[in-house]
Tab-separated table of C-alpha atoms in Angstrom:
chain	number	residue	atom	x	y	z
Q	1	MET	CA	-6.164	24.466	2.699
Q	2	LYS	CA	-8.644	24.796	0.889
Q	3	GLY	CA	-8.550	21.583	-1.657
Q	4	TYR	CA	-10.997	20.693	-5.194
Q	5	MET	CA	-11.388	18.183	-7.475
Q	6	LEU	CA	-9.760	17.964	-10.554
Q	7	ILE	CA	-11.320	17.574	-13.519
Q	8	GLY	CA	-10.979	17.665	-16.685
Q	9	GLY	CA	-7.887	19.580	-15.144
Q	10	LYS	CA	-10.402	22.073	-13.467
Q	11	ARG	CA	-11.214	22.996	-10.545
Q	12	VAL	CA	-13.961	21.688	-9.229
Q	13	PHE	CA	-15.634	22.838	-5.293
Q	14	LYS	CA	-18.872	22.237	-3.952
Q	15	SER	CA	-20.408	24.529	-1.178
Q	16	LYS	CA	-20.190	20.789	0.990
Q	17	GLU	CA	-17.101	20.338	2.087
Q	18	ILE	CA	-14.746	17.558	4.915
Q	19	GLU	CA	-12.799	18.647	6.558
Q	20	ILE	CA	-8.788	17.299	6.797
Q	21	LEU	CA	-7.467	17.086	10.498
Q	22	PHE	CA	-3.191	17.267	10.706
Q	23	PRO	CA	-3.632	13.388	13.507
Q	24	TYR	CA	-1.464	14.908	16.333
Q	25	ASP	CA	-3.612	17.829	17.585
Q	26	ASN	CA	-6.822	17.289	15.631
Q	27	SER	CA	-6.503	21.086	14.084
Q	28	VAL	CA	-7.990	21.872	11.133
Q	29	VAL	CA	-4.893	21.294	7.448
Q	30	GLY	CA	-7.760	22.074	4.710
Q	31	THR	CA	-10.840	20.858	3.589
Q	32	ILE	CA	-12.034	18.808	-0.047
Q	33	PRO	CA	-15.386	18.812	-1.588
Q	34	ASP	CA	-17.610	16.319	-0.185
Q	35	GLY	CA	-17.988	14.234	-4.098
Q	36	ASP	CA	-20.630	12.152	-4.592
Q	37	ALA	CA	-21.930	9.922	-8.488
Q	38	GLU	CA	-22.472	13.497	-10.577
Q	39	ASP	CA	-19.316	14.309	-10.214
Q	40	VAL	CA	-18.093	10.596	-10.386
Q	41	LYS	CA	-20.291	10.378	-13.569
Q	42	LEU	CA	-18.011	13.234	-14.544
Q	43	ALA	CA	-14.974	12.531	-14.319
Q	44	VAL	CA	-16.167	9.415	-15.628
Q	45	ASP	CA	-17.665	11.544	-19.153
Q	46	VAL	CA	-13.747	12.862	-18.711
Q	47	ALA	CA	-11.327	10.793	-19.201
Q	48	LEU	CA	-12.781	8.752	-21.420
Q	49	LYS	CA	-12.318	11.833	-23.102
Q	50	GLY	CA	-8.316	11.491	-22.099
Q	51	PHE	CA	-8.353	7.590	-22.597
Q	52	GLU	CA	-8.577	8.751	-26.920
Q	53	LYS	CA	-5.438	11.378	-26.176
Q	54	MET	CA	-3.786	9.047	-24.613
Q	55	LYS	CA	-4.040	6.847	-27.715
Q	56	LYS	CA	-2.069	9.422	-29.497
Q	57	LEU	CA	0.513	10.247	-26.581
Q	58	SER	CA	3.910	6.984	-27.836
Q	59	ALA	CA	5.539	5.023	-25.944
Q	60	TYR	CA	8.340	7.574	-25.995
Q	61	ASP	CA	6.029	10.146	-24.729
Q	62	ARG	CA	5.080	8.468	-21.880
Q	63	TYR	CA	7.963	7.893	-20.074
Q	64	SER	CA	8.761	11.475	-21.112
Q	65	ILE	CA	6.167	12.284	-19.338
Q	66	LEU	CA	6.611	10.613	-17.040
Q	67	SER	CA	10.277	10.617	-16.110
Q	68	LYS	CA	9.223	15.034	-16.044
Q	69	ALA	CA	6.000	14.248	-13.563
Q	70	ALA	CA	9.566	12.466	-11.308
Q	71	ARG	CA	12.039	15.684	-11.804
Q	72	ILE	CA	8.965	17.981	-10.405
Q	73	LEU	CA	8.327	16.262	-7.365
Q	74	SER	CA	11.369	15.758	-6.556
Q	75	ASN	CA	12.158	19.500	-7.438
Q	76	ARG	CA	9.807	19.795	-4.101
Q	77	SER	CA	9.651	17.213	-2.107
Q	78	TYR	CA	10.340	19.187	1.772
Q	79	GLU	CA	7.279	21.146	0.257
Q	80	ILE	CA	4.870	17.754	0.027
Q	81	ALA	CA	6.778	15.788	2.501
Q	82	GLU	CA	4.911	18.762	5.057
Q	83	LEU	CA	1.825	17.881	3.911
Q	84	LEU	CA	2.062	14.295	3.748
Q	85	THR	CA	2.867	14.561	7.694
Q	86	LYS	CA	-0.130	17.474	8.264
Q	87	GLU	CA	-3.024	14.845	6.880
Q	88	VAL	CA	-0.369	11.388	7.577
Q	89	GLY	CA	0.626	12.522	10.814
Q	90	LYS	CA	4.124	10.008	9.863
Q	91	THR	CA	7.146	11.607	11.020
Q	92	ILE	CA	8.312	14.559	8.192
Q	93	ARG	CA	11.050	11.690	8.680
Q	94	GLU	CA	8.651	9.096	7.231
Q	95	SER	CA	8.110	11.783	4.897
Q	96	MET	CA	10.852	13.235	3.057
Q	97	GLY	CA	11.031	8.648	2.321
Q	98	GLU	CA	7.932	8.761	1.073
Q	99	VAL	CA	8.442	11.087	-1.264
Q	100	GLY	CA	12.049	9.897	-2.140
Q	101	ARG	CA	9.876	6.591	-3.181
Q	102	ALA	CA	7.116	7.903	-5.107
Q	103	VAL	CA	9.912	10.088	-7.200
Q	104	ASN	CA	11.292	6.576	-7.811
Q	105	THR	CA	7.825	5.078	-9.007
Q	106	LEU	CA	7.040	7.027	-11.131
Q	107	THR	CA	10.671	7.233	-12.465
Q	108	LEU	CA	10.263	2.813	-13.019
Q	109	SER	CA	6.590	3.559	-14.491
Q	110	ALA	CA	8.267	5.950	-16.777
Q	111	GLU	CA	10.647	3.024	-18.147
Q	112	GLU	CA	8.555	0.398	-18.711
Q	113	ALA	CA	5.981	2.652	-20.857
Q	114	LYS	CA	9.515	2.002	-23.380
Q	115	ARG	CA	9.369	-1.820	-22.669
Q	116	ILE	CA	5.608	-2.861	-22.875
Q	117	ALA	CA	5.671	-5.711	-25.733
Q	118	GLY	CA	3.989	-8.624	-27.001
Q	119	GLU	CA	5.388	-12.103	-28.792
Q	120	GLU	CA	4.817	-13.744	-31.555
Q	121	VAL	CA	2.440	-16.755	-31.817
Q	122	ASN	CA	3.069	-19.578	-33.503
Q	123	PHE	CA	-0.426	-20.316	-34.959
Q	124	GLU	CA	1.179	-23.095	-37.000
Q	125	ALA	CA	2.062	-25.239	-34.381
Q	126	ALA	CA	-1.861	-26.830	-34.593
Q	127	PRO	CA	-2.983	-29.423	-36.086
Q	128	GLY	CA	-3.865	-28.201	-40.059
Q	129	ILE	CA	-2.525	-24.768	-39.888
Q	130	LYS	CA	0.003	-23.330	-42.287
Q	131	GLY	CA	-0.060	-20.249	-44.505
Q	132	LYS	CA	-0.619	-18.364	-40.934
Q	133	VAL	CA	1.438	-15.413	-38.726
Q	134	GLY	CA	1.567	-13.380	-35.929
Q	135	PHE	CA	1.768	-11.652	-32.769
Q	136	TYR	CA	0.018	-10.469	-29.251
Q	137	ARG	CA	-0.147	-7.230	-28.925
Q	138	ARG	CA	-0.863	-5.652	-24.707
Q	139	VAL	CA	-2.819	-2.642	-25.088
Q	140	PRO	CA	-4.780	-0.001	-22.869
Q	141	LEU	CA	-7.996	-1.136	-20.999
Q	142	GLY	CA	-8.788	1.999	-20.980
Q	143	VAL	CA	-10.432	4.232	-17.570
Q	144	ILE	CA	-8.981	3.199	-14.202
Q	145	GLY	CA	-10.200	3.805	-10.730
Q	146	CYS	CA	-7.707	3.802	-8.335
Q	147	ILE	CA	-8.939	4.240	-4.869
Q	148	THR	CA	-5.832	4.811	-2.261
Q	149	PRO	CA	-5.514	5.140	1.127
Q	150	PHE	CA	-4.405	7.155	3.669
Q	151	ASN	CA	-1.068	5.403	5.385
Q	152	PHE	CA	1.433	5.990	2.169
Q	153	PRO	CA	-1.193	8.637	0.254
Q	154	LEU	CA	1.987	9.759	-2.458
Q	155	ASN	CA	3.424	7.036	-3.445
Q	156	LEU	CA	0.409	3.838	-3.682
Q	157	THR	CA	-1.019	6.858	-5.507
Q	158	CYS	CA	2.290	7.023	-7.879
Q	159	HIS	CA	1.864	2.881	-7.539
Q	160	LYS	CA	-1.735	2.912	-9.137
Q	161	VAL	CA	-1.680	5.874	-11.101
Q	162	GLY	CA	2.178	5.511	-12.633
Q	163	PRO	CA	1.756	1.623	-13.891
Q	164	ALA	CA	-1.987	3.091	-15.465
Q	165	LEU	CA	-0.383	5.968	-17.504
Q	166	ALA	CA	2.998	4.408	-18.830
Q	167	ALA	CA	0.705	2.326	-20.474
Q	168	GLY	CA	-1.909	4.436	-21.966
Q	169	ASN	CA	-5.049	4.373	-20.050
Q	170	SER	CA	-6.274	6.751	-18.467
Q	171	VAL	CA	-7.575	7.685	-14.999
Q	172	VAL	CA	-10.261	8.611	-11.821
Q	173	ILE	CA	-8.309	8.990	-8.289
Q	174	LYS	CA	-10.970	8.418	-5.018
Q	175	PRO	CA	-8.312	9.612	-2.647
Q	176	SER	CA	-8.765	8.833	1.497
Q	177	GLU	CA	-11.117	11.540	2.372
Q	178	ASN	CA	-8.827	11.279	5.241
Q	179	THR	CA	-5.265	12.290	2.783
Q	180	SER	CA	-6.972	14.699	-0.274
Q	181	LEU	CA	-4.901	17.512	-0.535
Q	182	VAL	CA	-1.418	15.856	-1.595
Q	183	VAL	CA	-3.286	13.291	-4.533
Q	184	ILE	CA	-4.228	16.094	-6.465
Q	185	ARG	CA	-1.242	17.940	-5.862
Q	186	LEU	CA	0.197	14.659	-7.316
Q	187	ALA	CA	-2.102	14.336	-10.110
Q	188	GLU	CA	-1.634	18.843	-10.872
Q	189	ILE	CA	2.244	18.135	-11.250
Q	190	LEU	CA	1.062	14.585	-13.716
Q	191	ILE	CA	-0.664	17.303	-15.694
Q	192	GLU	CA	1.827	20.064	-15.367
Q	193	ALA	CA	4.640	17.540	-16.183
Q	194	GLY	CA	2.145	17.268	-19.547
Q	195	PHE	CA	-0.130	14.296	-19.521
Q	196	PRO	CA	-4.173	15.088	-21.000
Q	197	PRO	CA	-5.541	17.240	-18.550
Q	198	GLU	CA	-9.378	15.100	-19.004
Q	199	ALA	CA	-6.345	11.766	-18.634
Q	200	VAL	CA	-5.659	12.563	-14.394
Q	201	ASN	CA	-9.389	13.468	-12.082
Q	202	VAL	CA	-9.356	13.073	-9.116
Q	203	VAL	CA	-12.925	13.319	-7.424
Q	204	THR	CA	-13.058	13.940	-3.351
Q	205	GLY	CA	-15.277	12.642	-0.918
Q	206	TYR	CA	-16.080	9.414	0.943
Q	207	GLY	CA	-16.637	5.824	-0.081
Q	208	GLU	CA	-20.068	5.092	0.286
Q	209	LYS	CA	-21.081	7.949	-2.246
Q	210	ALA	CA	-17.962	8.804	-4.500
Q	211	GLY	CA	-15.906	5.541	-3.974
Q	212	ASP	CA	-19.418	2.892	-4.852
Q	213	ALA	CA	-19.987	4.962	-7.646
Q	214	LEU	CA	-16.709	5.202	-9.320
Q	215	VAL	CA	-16.895	1.248	-8.383
Q	216	ARG	CA	-20.309	0.901	-10.112
Q	217	ASP	CA	-19.581	2.999	-13.261
Q	218	GLU	CA	-19.582	0.070	-16.087
Q	219	ARG	CA	-17.360	2.540	-18.061
Q	220	VAL	CA	-14.399	1.638	-15.568
Q	221	ARG	CA	-12.998	-1.249	-17.173
Q	222	MET	CA	-10.764	-1.591	-14.248
Q	223	ILE	CA	-10.428	-0.611	-9.950
Q	224	THR	CA	-7.029	-0.798	-8.387
Q	225	PHE	CA	-7.283	-0.249	-4.745
Q	226	THR	CA	-5.876	-0.471	-1.700
Q	227	GLY	CA	-7.765	-1.609	2.152
Q	228	SER	CA	-9.355	-3.344	3.759
Q	229	VAL	CA	-10.923	-7.323	3.457
Q	230	GLU	CA	-14.176	-6.093	4.038
Q	231	THR	CA	-14.169	-2.617	1.237
Q	232	GLY	CA	-12.337	-4.701	-0.587
Q	233	LYS	CA	-15.501	-8.121	-0.924
Q	234	ILE	CA	-18.016	-5.176	-0.591
Q	235	ILE	CA	-16.034	-3.361	-4.111
Q	236	MET	CA	-15.711	-6.304	-5.794
Q	237	SER	CA	-19.495	-7.864	-5.305
Q	238	ARG	CA	-20.262	-4.486	-6.759
Q	239	GLY	CA	-18.653	-3.244	-10.269
Q	240	GLY	CA	-19.150	-5.983	-11.817
Q	241	LEU	CA	-17.986	-6.690	-15.634
Q	242	LYS	CA	-14.047	-5.184	-14.709
Q	243	LYS	CA	-10.940	-6.487	-13.481
Q	244	TYR	CA	-9.278	-5.514	-10.214
Q	245	ALA	CA	-6.115	-5.324	-8.147
Q	246	MET	CA	-6.859	-5.331	-4.512
Q	247	GLU	CA	-4.114	-5.473	-2.090
Q	248	LEU	CA	-5.673	-5.383	1.716
Q	249	GLY	CA	-3.792	-5.963	4.443
Q	250	SER	CA	-1.691	-8.450	6.795
Q	251	ASN	CA	-1.100	-8.789	10.137
Q	252	ALA	CA	2.297	-10.323	9.216
Q	253	GLY	CA	3.792	-12.660	11.083
Q	254	VAL	CA	8.223	-13.650	11.301
Q	255	TYR	CA	9.609	-16.122	13.894
Q	256	ILE	CA	13.350	-15.899	13.999
Q	257	ASP	CA	15.229	-19.354	14.658
Q	258	GLU	CA	17.447	-20.656	17.738
Q	259	ASP	CA	20.491	-19.878	16.011
Q	260	GLN	CA	20.242	-16.236	16.033
Q	261	SER	CA	21.449	-15.021	19.676
Q	262	GLU	CA	24.603	-13.210	19.001
Q	263	LYS	CA	22.592	-11.078	16.580
Q	264	LEU	CA	19.439	-10.611	18.766
Q	265	GLU	CA	19.874	-7.492	19.884
Q	266	PHE	CA	19.961	-6.421	15.555
Q	267	ILE	CA	17.588	-8.776	15.041
Q	268	ALA	CA	15.195	-6.538	17.551
Q	269	GLU	CA	15.813	-3.188	16.593
Q	270	LYS	CA	14.868	-4.483	12.831
Q	271	VAL	CA	11.364	-5.827	14.273
Q	272	CYS	CA	10.930	-3.069	17.093
Q	273	ARG	CA	11.231	-0.720	13.429
Q	274	GLY	CA	9.299	-2.631	11.050
Q	275	GLY	CA	6.041	-3.083	13.945
Q	276	PHE	CA	6.323	1.080	15.310
Q	277	ALA	CA	7.181	2.485	11.839
Q	278	LEU	CA	4.438	5.310	10.979
Q	279	ALA	CA	2.539	3.817	14.354
Q	280	GLY	CA	2.351	0.773	12.173
Q	281	GLN	CA	-0.094	1.899	9.677
Q	282	VAL	CA	1.977	-0.407	7.216
Q	283	CYS	CA	0.346	-3.168	5.373
Q	284	ILE	CA	3.616	-5.201	6.059
Q	285	SER	CA	3.858	-4.045	9.661
Q	286	VAL	CA	5.683	-6.413	11.535
Q	287	GLN	CA	2.570	-8.003	14.251
Q	288	ARG	CA	3.091	-10.808	14.813
Q	289	VAL	CA	6.676	-11.759	16.592
Q	290	PHE	CA	7.432	-16.063	17.297
Q	291	VAL	CA	10.297	-17.144	18.829
Q	292	HIS	CA	11.916	-20.451	19.980
Q	293	ASP	CA	11.511	-20.526	23.189
Q	294	SER	CA	14.948	-20.444	23.789
Q	295	LEU	CA	15.523	-16.883	23.320
Q	296	PHE	CA	11.915	-15.700	24.068
Q	297	ASP	CA	13.940	-14.211	27.210
Q	298	ASP	CA	16.277	-12.262	25.733
Q	299	PHE	CA	15.008	-10.720	22.841
Q	300	ILE	CA	11.433	-9.920	25.358
Q	301	GLU	CA	14.605	-8.101	26.857
Q	302	LYS	CA	16.294	-6.240	23.931
Q	303	ALA	CA	12.983	-5.474	22.194
Q	304	VAL	CA	12.016	-3.536	25.037
Q	305	GLU	CA	15.157	-1.203	25.460
Q	306	PHE	CA	15.353	-0.580	22.218
Q	307	ALA	CA	11.362	0.515	22.465
Q	308	LYS	CA	11.971	2.653	25.409
Q	309	THR	CA	14.457	4.633	23.861
Q	310	LEU	CA	11.612	5.629	20.649
Q	311	LYS	CA	10.738	9.676	20.792
Q	312	VAL	CA	7.026	9.402	20.346
Q	313	GLY	CA	5.544	13.095	19.944
Q	314	ASN	CA	4.321	16.262	17.003
Q	315	PRO	CA	5.801	14.622	13.754
Q	316	LEU	CA	6.253	18.052	12.574
Q	317	ASP	CA	9.758	17.565	14.815
Q	318	GLN	CA	12.862	15.788	13.404
Q	319	THR	CA	13.739	14.203	16.799
Q	320	VAL	CA	10.303	12.710	16.398
Q	321	ASP	CA	10.904	8.421	16.401
Q	322	MET	CA	6.796	7.601	15.448
Q	323	GLY	CA	4.103	10.465	15.066
Q	324	PRO	CA	0.086	9.846	15.908
Q	325	VAL	CA	-2.336	7.226	14.729
Q	326	ILE	CA	-4.853	9.113	11.992
Q	327	ASP	CA	-7.774	9.484	14.325
Q	328	VAL	CA	-8.963	8.577	17.562
Q	329	GLN	CA	-11.104	6.601	16.587
Q	330	ALA	CA	-8.458	4.700	15.493
Q	331	ALA	CA	-6.506	5.297	18.658
Q	332	ASP	CA	-9.571	3.835	20.661
Q	333	ARG	CA	-10.002	0.729	18.744
Q	334	ILE	CA	-6.023	-0.027	18.892
Q	335	MET	CA	-6.803	0.242	22.849
Q	336	GLU	CA	-9.263	-2.352	22.695
Q	337	TRP	CA	-7.827	-4.742	21.119
Q	338	ILE	CA	-4.766	-4.131	23.787
Q	339	ASN	CA	-6.799	-4.391	26.474
Q	340	GLU	CA	-8.943	-7.482	25.193
Q	341	ALA	CA	-5.626	-9.570	24.617
Q	342	VAL	CA	-4.324	-8.765	28.316
Q	343	SER	CA	-7.643	-10.029	29.868
Q	344	ALA	CA	-7.652	-12.569	28.130
Q	345	GLY	CA	-4.334	-14.057	30.003
Q	346	ALA	CA	-1.789	-11.844	27.457
Q	347	LYS	CA	1.423	-10.000	29.103
Q	348	LEU	CA	2.127	-6.067	28.877
Q	349	VAL	CA	5.755	-6.053	28.341
Q	350	CYS	CA	6.159	-2.459	26.678
Q	351	GLY	CA	4.381	0.679	25.790
Q	352	GLY	CA	-0.130	-0.304	26.028
Q	353	LYS	CA	-0.805	2.814	27.685
Q	354	ARG	CA	-2.089	6.530	25.150
Q	355	VAL	CA	-0.013	10.224	24.957
Q	356	SER	CA	-3.277	12.018	23.724
Q	357	ASP	CA	-5.733	11.102	21.986
Q	358	THR	CA	-4.355	9.760	19.220
Q	359	VAL	CA	-0.568	8.999	19.639
Q	360	ILE	CA	-0.021	5.677	22.254
Q	361	GLU	CA	2.852	4.079	23.510
Q	362	PRO	CA	5.356	1.705	21.416
Q	363	THR	CA	3.671	-1.435	23.228
Q	364	ILE	CA	4.616	-4.738	23.052
Q	365	VAL	CA	2.555	-8.039	24.099
Q	366	ILE	CA	3.904	-11.419	24.931
Q	367	ASP	CA	1.902	-14.763	25.223
Q	368	VAL	CA	-1.031	-13.474	22.894
Q	369	PRO	CA	-3.944	-16.378	22.708
Q	370	GLU	CA	-4.514	-17.700	19.132
Q	371	ASP	CA	-8.418	-16.045	19.389
Q	372	VAL	CA	-7.860	-12.634	20.645
Q	373	ARG	CA	-8.021	-9.442	17.280
Q	374	LEU	CA	-4.818	-8.965	18.545
Q	375	PHE	CA	-3.588	-11.607	16.935
Q	376	LYS	CA	-6.239	-12.963	14.153
Q	377	GLY	CA	-6.671	-9.253	13.579
Q	378	GLU	CA	-4.722	-6.262	11.715
Q	379	ILE	CA	-4.315	-4.520	14.519
Q	380	PHE	CA	-3.179	-0.988	11.917
Q	381	GLY	CA	-1.248	0.089	15.057
Q	382	PRO	CA	1.293	0.652	17.058
Q	383	VAL	CA	1.873	-2.770	18.937
Q	384	ILE	CA	3.702	-6.305	18.322
Q	385	ALA	CA	2.806	-9.631	19.860
Q	386	VAL	CA	5.709	-11.817	20.962
Q	387	ASN	CA	4.533	-15.938	21.818
Q	388	ARG	CA	6.736	-18.533	21.937
Q	389	VAL	CA	7.857	-21.259	18.984
Q	390	ALA	CA	9.035	-24.921	19.538
Q	391	ASN	CA	10.700	-25.177	16.078
Q	392	VAL	CA	10.114	-23.521	12.107
Q	393	GLU	CA	7.610	-26.132	12.144
Q	394	GLU	CA	5.547	-24.886	14.367
Q	395	ALA	CA	6.777	-21.249	13.584
Q	396	ILE	CA	4.985	-21.517	10.261
Q	397	GLU	CA	1.897	-23.973	11.611
Q	398	LYS	CA	1.001	-20.202	13.370
Q	399	VAL	CA	2.669	-17.869	10.913
Q	400	ASN	CA	-0.590	-19.137	8.416
Q	401	LEU	CA	-3.141	-19.086	11.157
Q	402	SER	CA	-4.537	-15.856	9.305
Q	403	ARG	CA	-6.828	-15.212	6.759
Q	404	TYR	CA	-3.983	-13.080	5.245
Q	405	GLY	CA	-0.795	-14.113	3.499
Q	406	LEU	CA	1.394	-10.225	2.025
Q	407	GLN	CA	4.210	-11.204	3.981
Q	408	ALA	CA	5.999	-13.122	6.066
Q	409	GLY	CA	10.541	-12.985	7.147
Q	410	ILE	CA	11.952	-15.317	8.538
Q	411	PHE	CA	15.563	-14.793	10.885
Q	412	THR	CA	17.969	-18.586	9.902
Q	413	ASN	CA	20.968	-19.438	9.489
Q	414	ASP	CA	19.357	-23.111	8.416
Q	415	LEU	CA	19.790	-22.704	4.317
Q	416	LYS	CA	16.566	-25.989	4.703
Q	417	ALA	CA	14.821	-23.901	7.633
Q	418	ALA	CA	15.103	-21.028	5.326
Q	419	PHE	CA	13.355	-23.457	2.171
Q	420	LYS	CA	10.916	-25.082	4.423
Q	421	PHE	CA	9.190	-21.756	5.422
Q	422	ALA	CA	9.233	-19.948	2.261
Q	423	GLU	CA	7.716	-22.909	1.368
Q	424	GLU	CA	5.307	-23.379	3.114
Q	425	VAL	CA	4.165	-20.069	4.121
Q	426	GLU	CA	0.976	-18.501	2.749
Q	427	ALA	CA	2.601	-15.017	1.220
Q	428	GLY	CA	2.966	-12.964	-1.921
Q	429	GLY	CA	6.112	-12.899	-0.527
Q	430	ILE	CA	9.098	-14.280	1.823
Q	431	MET	CA	11.623	-12.215	3.627
Q	432	ILE	CA	14.928	-14.242	4.905
Q	433	ASN	CA	16.646	-12.542	7.458
Q	434	GLU	CA	14.417	-9.668	7.146
Q	435	ILE	CA	11.764	-8.417	8.051
Q	436	PRO	CA	8.619	-8.696	6.195
Q	437	THR	CA	7.920	-4.650	5.895
Q	438	PHE	CA	10.951	-4.683	3.545
Q	439	ARG	CA	9.339	-3.816	0.320
Q	440	VAL	CA	11.256	-2.479	-2.794
Q	441	ASP	CA	8.895	-0.896	-5.399
Q	442	GLN	CA	10.353	-2.235	-8.498
Q	443	MET	CA	9.618	-5.911	-6.843
Q	444	PRO	CA	6.645	-7.825	-7.796
Q	445	TYR	CA	4.469	-7.096	-4.461
Q	446	GLY	CA	0.612	-8.246	-3.355
Q	447	GLY	CA	-1.017	-11.362	-1.357
Q	448	MET	CA	-2.568	-14.662	-0.846
Q	449	LYS	CA	-5.998	-15.644	1.205
Q	450	GLU	CA	-7.743	-12.876	1.981
Q	451	SER	CA	-4.497	-9.777	1.270
Q	452	GLY	CA	-5.729	-9.764	-2.483
Q	453	ILE	CA	-5.078	-10.122	-5.570
Q	454	GLY	CA	-3.283	-9.423	-7.863
Q	455	ARG	CA	-0.129	-7.350	-8.132
Q	456	GLU	CA	1.975	-3.838	-7.506
Q	457	GLY	CA	5.071	-2.925	-8.963
Q	458	PRO	CA	5.026	-0.827	-12.285
Q	459	SER	CA	6.111	-3.918	-14.418
Q	460	TYR	CA	3.588	-6.341	-12.579
Q	461	ALA	CA	1.305	-3.585	-12.485
Q	462	ILE	CA	0.547	-2.512	-16.157
Q	463	GLU	CA	0.614	-6.623	-16.698
Q	464	GLU	CA	-2.708	-6.138	-14.943
Q	465	MET	CA	-3.800	-2.887	-16.536
Q	466	THR	CA	-3.667	-4.078	-19.686
Q	467	GLU	CA	-5.086	-6.070	-21.662
Q	468	ILE	CA	-3.611	-9.509	-25.095
Q	469	LYS	CA	-4.328	-7.912	-27.965
Q	470	THR	CA	-4.205	-10.895	-31.091
Q	471	ILE	CA	-3.790	-10.328	-34.451
Q	472	CYS	CA	-3.455	-12.839	-37.000
Q	473	PHE	CA	-2.679	-12.743	-40.638
Q	474	ASP	CA	-3.159	-15.259	-42.948
Q	475	LEU	CA	-0.559	-15.094	-45.680
Q	476	SER	CA	-1.776	-17.910	-47.703
């Protein structure tokens, strides 16, 4: 499959290309152009014209086009899902789930297009002011640069592009070089649905060239990015005076309280599914589990029992539960972190072996020291670290031993413990009697600390992607 850049509705090819590989066996899925600063400049030139055309669309127009795009995407579900599986390596069932979520995200964005509003400003509340009336409106920013990750290339692109277009902006998308083909398909669907071709642009290539040029372009009014903390910091240091939305990952923690013995089998399964979905390559994957000491041994027994039932292998096989990680380099790093933890005193109780170059068994490691990368960093692989704690106070302390703060969870029947956890854990989302991997696309989603800046979820993203214009009339 020969990919291309999409600039002003035109397919742009280049002699220098990047291969996209199927993570399961490294077979070639397709190619994309190796874009550079000149391609980005052209895309932004075109997007500025696209913004002028977007200004002529009414809120109802934007609602109608996004709704139509959602219907088109829904009608092509299996075709898009198969491409997702080939690019990402997630199971075909996971890919169908992502397509369904992307349809919902576009639909939510469409609805929010009709709800963008301001309110009256009471100027006369200031001393000595009479005869002034007015209001503020939310207006679009202009060109928005959308830099999207490999793990959910369809839905997370919809989370950036859907609200941006709903608010009346134009976009330049720089997808991950690993998963660009499905993003190109999405952009074509948005244009087919009725958006001006100049308003939806895709530049493919590496972050160091195409991504960097997009970030540095002063005409780009906002960068919305999902990726690593390190890259996020680089973007903000280079981008200059513009708005940013940053979703930068996590090593999500969950606590299982002492009163959960009757639900332990159910919880163990949920925790494992939260840690091993998409081979652990989810920003809110369950990574650190803190279990009350009285339940620890029973929890480990049940978690290991469930983990061993999961079938790993070719993600195109409908019966497979977990596929590969994105590439060999990611698998090498994951294995290195597992081995480091075991060398430091942790105990491997399940998995820990490679099935192939990119497929790693679902892995559970217990008694993990707090100074190893498996505890401190973001593993982004099918590995769960489980440690004992004495009470909810200790659990809160351990969950907060992280530079991240995206989401966290607690399982408890104690209302006071639940409130204490919710109040004191430093995270953007707290899930009570649910794993931190839980997310619905309309909720405000984002983190504290180094997990990011801003919130996703169409209505909340639109606030980030607009600015306030105040209008005052002197009636005296």
